[in-house]
Amino acid sequence: MIDMKRRTFLKGSVAAGAISAAMGAGLLTPRMVLAAWPTAAFEAKTVDSALDALMGSHQLEGSDKISIRAPDIAENGAVVPISVETSIANPESISIIAEKNASPMTASFLLGTGAQGFVSTRIKMGKTSSVIAVVKADGKLYSTGKEVKVTIGGCGG
Amino acid sequence: MASIKIRAKLSGDVTTVKTLIKHPMDTGLVKDKKTGNVIPAHFIQEVTCEHGGNKVMTAMWGAAVSKNPYLSFKFTGAKAGDTIKLSWVDNKGESDSAETQVS
């Protein structure tokens, strides 16, 4: 019992530390933060911690205004085409997350002035998992997911 | 180094940019089959696209983007003949850039 509490406490303090570090960096200039590659987010091992590191939150709101185009079955996990399109007004960024990859955060696209809510790329997936698209708009995170079956993994040898 | 193939096509007022970059995108998880040594991570971390001094798109990538990455996105505000510039930087500090005209 005591040990359980200690675990929760440790987890909590680590998360709080990460957020405050991110906020501290944010105080410098927003532009600088955009330019710096978010190492912590890409090295995070879970979807929640990756989102915390990148966006400062993992409160996702399901949205039907985001559509993911990806194959139902990917024969080759090394090349999985993913397109994300959103009709949410003023999207700030679109992130693509492969839930069961060793490092789930795959790519994050920061949309500048004039950029439309659309990105298309190809990613590697280690195994069957859901692909989550996270759109940031108005300081909120919206998401939708799609299951992609992978026949041959593409992340390890 | 010509590692970038890029095309930008205007349709209505939306410009669609499509690009292919030649890059190994090694994750650092794969072993070399001949030597048994792990191939060190080598992947593009950041891709930026500029139009008229304005960054229309900045992509932050992890190692899980496929080898020889493909990227496509759309933006408004460009005219035919405008120059757009795309550049990338990888985790070893290597970089390249290319320019193209919107057609």
Coordinates of C-alpha atoms in Angstrom, one line a residue:
Chain A
M1 CA 0.0 0.0 0.0
I2 CA 2.7 2.4 1.1
D3 CA 4.8 1.3 -1.9
M4 CA 1.9 1.9 -4.3
K5 CA 1.5 5.5 -3.1
R6 CA 5.2 6.1 -3.5
R7 CA 5.0 4.9 -7.1
T8 CA 2.1 7.3 -7.9
F9 CA 3.9 10.1 -6.2
L10 CA 7.1 9.5 -8.2
K11 CA 5.1 9.3 -11.4
G12 CA 3.3 12.5 -10.6
S13 CA 6.4 14.5 -9.8
V14 CA 8.2 13.4 -13.0
A15 CA 5.3 14.5 -15.1
A16 CA 5.0 17.8 -13.3
G17 CA 8.7 18.3 -13.8
A18 CA 8.5 17.7 -17.5
I19 CA 5.6 20.1 -17.9
S20 CA 7.3 22.9 -16.0
A21 CA 10.5 22.4 -18.0
A22 CA 8.4 22.8 -21.1
M23 CA 6.7 25.9 -19.8
G24 CA 10.0 27.3 -18.8
A25 CA 11.3 26.9 -22.3
G26 CA 8.1 28.4 -23.6
L27 CA 8.9 31.6 -21.7
L28 CA 11.9 32.3 -23.8
T29 CA 10.2 32.8 -27.2
P30 CA 7.6 30.6 -28.8
R31 CA 9.6 30.7 -32.0
M32 CA 12.6 29.3 -30.4
V33 CA 10.7 26.4 -29.0
L34 CA 9.3 25.7 -32.4
A35 CA 12.7 25.6 -33.9
A36 CA 14.1 23.2 -31.3
W37 CA 13.6 19.5 -32.0
P38 CA 11.6 18.1 -29.1
T39 CA 13.9 15.2 -28.0
A40 CA 11.8 14.2 -25.0
A41 CA 8.6 13.8 -27.1
F42 CA 10.3 11.6 -29.7
E43 CA 12.1 9.5 -27.1
A44 CA 9.0 9.0 -24.9
K45 CA 7.9 5.4 -24.7
T46 CA 4.1 6.0 -24.3
V47 CA 1.6 8.1 -26.1
D48 CA 0.7 10.1 -23.0
S49 CA 4.2 11.0 -22.1
A50 CA 5.0 11.9 -25.7
L51 CA 2.0 14.2 -25.8
D52 CA 2.9 15.7 -22.4
A53 CA 6.4 16.4 -23.7
L54 CA 5.3 17.9 -27.0
M55 CA 2.0 19.7 -26.1
G56 CA 2.1 19.9 -22.3
S57 CA -1.0 17.9 -22.1
H58 CA -2.5 14.5 -23.1
Q59 CA -6.1 15.5 -22.8
L60 CA -7.4 14.4 -26.1
E61 CA -10.9 15.2 -27.4
G62 CA -12.2 12.9 -30.1
S63 CA -13.2 14.7 -33.2
D64 CA -15.0 13.7 -36.4
K65 CA -13.4 16.7 -38.2
I66 CA -10.1 14.8 -38.6
S67 CA -9.8 12.0 -41.2
I68 CA -6.9 9.6 -41.4
R69 CA -6.2 7.9 -44.7
A70 CA -4.2 4.8 -44.1
P71 CA -4.3 1.2 -45.3
D72 CA -6.4 -1.3 -43.3
I73 CA -3.6 -3.8 -43.8
A74 CA -0.1 -2.7 -44.4
E75 CA 1.9 -5.6 -45.9
N76 CA 5.2 -3.9 -45.3
G77 CA 5.5 -2.0 -42.0
A78 CA 8.5 -0.1 -43.3
V79 CA 6.4 2.0 -45.6
V80 CA 2.9 2.8 -44.4
P81 CA 1.3 5.8 -46.2
I82 CA -0.6 8.1 -43.9
S83 CA -2.6 11.1 -44.8
V84 CA -4.3 13.3 -42.3
E85 CA -6.8 16.0 -43.2
T86 CA -8.8 18.2 -40.8
S87 CA -11.5 20.7 -41.2
I88 CA -10.9 22.2 -37.8
A89 CA -10.5 26.0 -38.0
N90 CA -7.0 27.4 -37.6
P91 CA -5.1 24.2 -36.9
E92 CA -1.7 24.9 -35.3
S93 CA -0.1 21.5 -35.7
I94 CA -0.8 17.9 -36.8
S95 CA 1.0 15.1 -35.1
I96 CA 1.0 11.5 -36.2
I97 CA 1.5 8.8 -33.5
A98 CA 1.9 5.1 -34.0
E99 CA 0.6 3.8 -30.7
K100 CA 2.7 0.6 -30.4
N101 CA 5.9 1.7 -31.8
A102 CA 8.9 1.7 -29.5
S103 CA 8.7 5.5 -29.6
P104 CA 5.1 6.3 -30.5
M105 CA 5.6 9.9 -31.6
T106 CA 6.3 9.7 -35.3
A107 CA 6.0 13.1 -36.8
S108 CA 4.6 16.5 -35.8
F109 CA 3.9 19.1 -38.4
L110 CA 3.7 22.7 -37.3
L111 CA 1.4 24.6 -39.7
G112 CA 2.5 28.2 -40.5
T113 CA 0.4 31.0 -41.9
G114 CA -1.6 29.9 -44.9
A115 CA -1.0 26.2 -44.3
Q116 CA -4.0 24.0 -44.8
G117 CA -5.0 21.2 -42.4
F118 CA -3.5 18.5 -44.6
V119 CA -0.3 16.4 -44.4
S120 CA 0.7 13.2 -46.1
T121 CA 3.7 11.1 -45.4
R122 CA 5.0 7.6 -45.0
I123 CA 5.9 6.0 -41.7
K124 CA 7.4 2.8 -40.2
M125 CA 5.3 0.7 -37.9
G126 CA 6.7 -2.1 -35.8
K127 CA 3.4 -4.0 -35.4
T128 CA -0.3 -3.8 -35.7
S129 CA -1.5 -0.8 -33.8
S130 CA -3.7 2.2 -34.0
V131 CA -2.4 5.3 -35.7
I132 CA -3.5 8.5 -33.9
A133 CA -3.7 11.9 -35.5
V134 CA -3.6 14.8 -33.0
V135 CA -4.6 18.2 -34.2
K136 CA -3.8 21.2 -32.0
A137 CA -6.2 24.2 -32.4
D138 CA -7.0 27.0 -30.0
G139 CA -4.9 25.4 -27.4
K140 CA -6.9 22.2 -27.4
L141 CA -6.0 18.8 -28.7
Y142 CA -8.3 16.9 -31.0
S143 CA -7.7 13.4 -32.1
T144 CA -8.9 10.5 -34.1
G145 CA -7.5 7.0 -34.6
K146 CA -7.3 4.3 -37.1
E147 CA -6.3 0.7 -36.7
V148 CA -3.6 -0.5 -39.2
K149 CA -2.7 -4.2 -39.4
V150 CA 0.9 -4.8 -40.0
T151 CA 2.0 -8.0 -41.6
I152 CA 5.8 -7.5 -41.5
G153 CA 7.2 -5.0 -38.9
G154 CA 9.4 -2.3 -40.2
C155 CA 11.2 -0.9 -37.2
G156 CA 13.7 -3.6 -36.2
G157 CA 15.8 -6.2 -38.1
Chain B
M1 CA 23.9 17.1 -53.0
A2 CA 20.7 16.8 -54.7
S3 CA 18.7 14.8 -52.1
I4 CA 15.4 16.6 -52.6
K5 CA 12.8 16.3 -55.3
I6 CA 10.2 18.9 -55.0
R7 CA 7.1 20.0 -56.9
A8 CA 4.6 22.7 -56.1
K9 CA 1.4 22.9 -58.0
L10 CA -1.2 25.7 -57.8
S11 CA -4.8 24.8 -58.1
G12 CA -7.3 27.6 -57.3
D13 CA -5.6 29.4 -54.5
V14 CA -4.2 26.3 -52.8
T15 CA -0.6 25.2 -53.5
T16 CA 0.1 21.6 -53.1
V17 CA 3.7 20.7 -52.3
K18 CA 5.0 17.2 -52.8
T19 CA 8.5 16.3 -52.0
L20 CA 10.7 13.2 -51.9
I21 CA 13.9 13.3 -49.9
K22 CA 16.7 10.7 -50.3
H23 CA 17.8 9.7 -46.8
P24 CA 18.4 6.4 -45.0
M25 CA 16.3 7.3 -41.9
D26 CA 18.1 4.7 -39.8
T27 CA 16.3 4.1 -36.5
G28 CA 19.2 2.9 -34.5
L29 CA 17.4 -0.3 -33.7
V30 CA 18.4 -2.3 -36.8
K31 CA 21.5 -4.6 -36.9
D32 CA 23.7 -4.8 -39.9
K33 CA 23.2 -8.4 -41.1
K34 CA 26.9 -8.8 -42.1
T35 CA 28.7 -7.5 -39.1
G36 CA 26.1 -7.8 -36.4
N37 CA 26.7 -4.2 -35.3
V38 CA 23.8 -1.9 -34.7
I39 CA 23.4 0.7 -37.4
P40 CA 23.5 4.0 -35.6
A41 CA 20.4 6.2 -35.7
H42 CA 20.6 8.6 -38.6
F43 CA 17.3 10.4 -39.5
I44 CA 15.9 13.7 -40.5
Q45 CA 14.7 15.7 -37.5
E46 CA 13.4 18.8 -39.1
V47 CA 12.0 19.8 -42.5
T48 CA 11.0 23.4 -43.1
C49 CA 9.3 25.0 -46.1
E50 CA 9.5 28.7 -46.7
H51 CA 7.5 30.9 -49.1
G52 CA 8.4 34.6 -49.3
G53 CA 10.2 34.5 -45.9
N54 CA 7.2 32.9 -44.2
K55 CA 7.6 29.4 -42.8
V56 CA 4.5 27.7 -44.1
M57 CA 5.3 24.3 -42.6
T58 CA 7.8 22.9 -40.1
A59 CA 7.9 19.1 -39.8
M60 CA 9.5 17.5 -36.7
W61 CA 10.3 13.9 -37.5
G62 CA 11.2 11.0 -35.4
A63 CA 13.1 7.9 -36.6
A64 CA 9.8 6.2 -37.5
V65 CA 9.4 8.2 -40.7
S66 CA 10.1 5.8 -43.7
K67 CA 13.4 5.6 -45.6
N68 CA 13.5 8.2 -48.4
P69 CA 10.7 10.1 -46.9
Y70 CA 7.7 11.4 -48.8
L71 CA 5.9 14.5 -47.7
S72 CA 3.0 16.4 -49.0
F73 CA 1.1 19.4 -47.7
K74 CA -1.0 22.3 -48.9
F75 CA -1.0 26.1 -48.3
T76 CA -2.6 29.2 -49.6
G77 CA -1.1 32.6 -50.5
A78 CA 1.3 31.7 -53.3
K79 CA 1.1 32.7 -56.9
A80 CA 2.4 30.9 -59.9
G81 CA 6.1 31.6 -60.3
D82 CA 6.7 32.1 -56.6
T83 CA 9.7 30.5 -55.2
I84 CA 9.4 28.0 -52.3
K85 CA 12.4 26.7 -50.4
L86 CA 12.5 23.4 -48.6
S87 CA 15.3 22.4 -46.3
W88 CA 16.0 19.5 -43.9
V89 CA 18.4 18.9 -41.0
D90 CA 19.2 15.4 -39.6
N91 CA 20.4 14.2 -36.2
K92 CA 24.1 14.3 -37.4
G93 CA 23.8 17.9 -38.4
E94 CA 23.8 17.2 -42.1
S95 CA 21.4 19.3 -44.1
D96 CA 20.3 20.1 -47.6
S97 CA 17.8 22.5 -49.3
A98 CA 16.1 22.9 -52.6
E99 CA 14.0 25.5 -54.3
T100 CA 11.3 25.3 -56.8
Q101 CA 8.8 27.5 -58.6
V102 CA 5.1 27.2 -58.0
S103 CA 3.5 26.1 -61.3

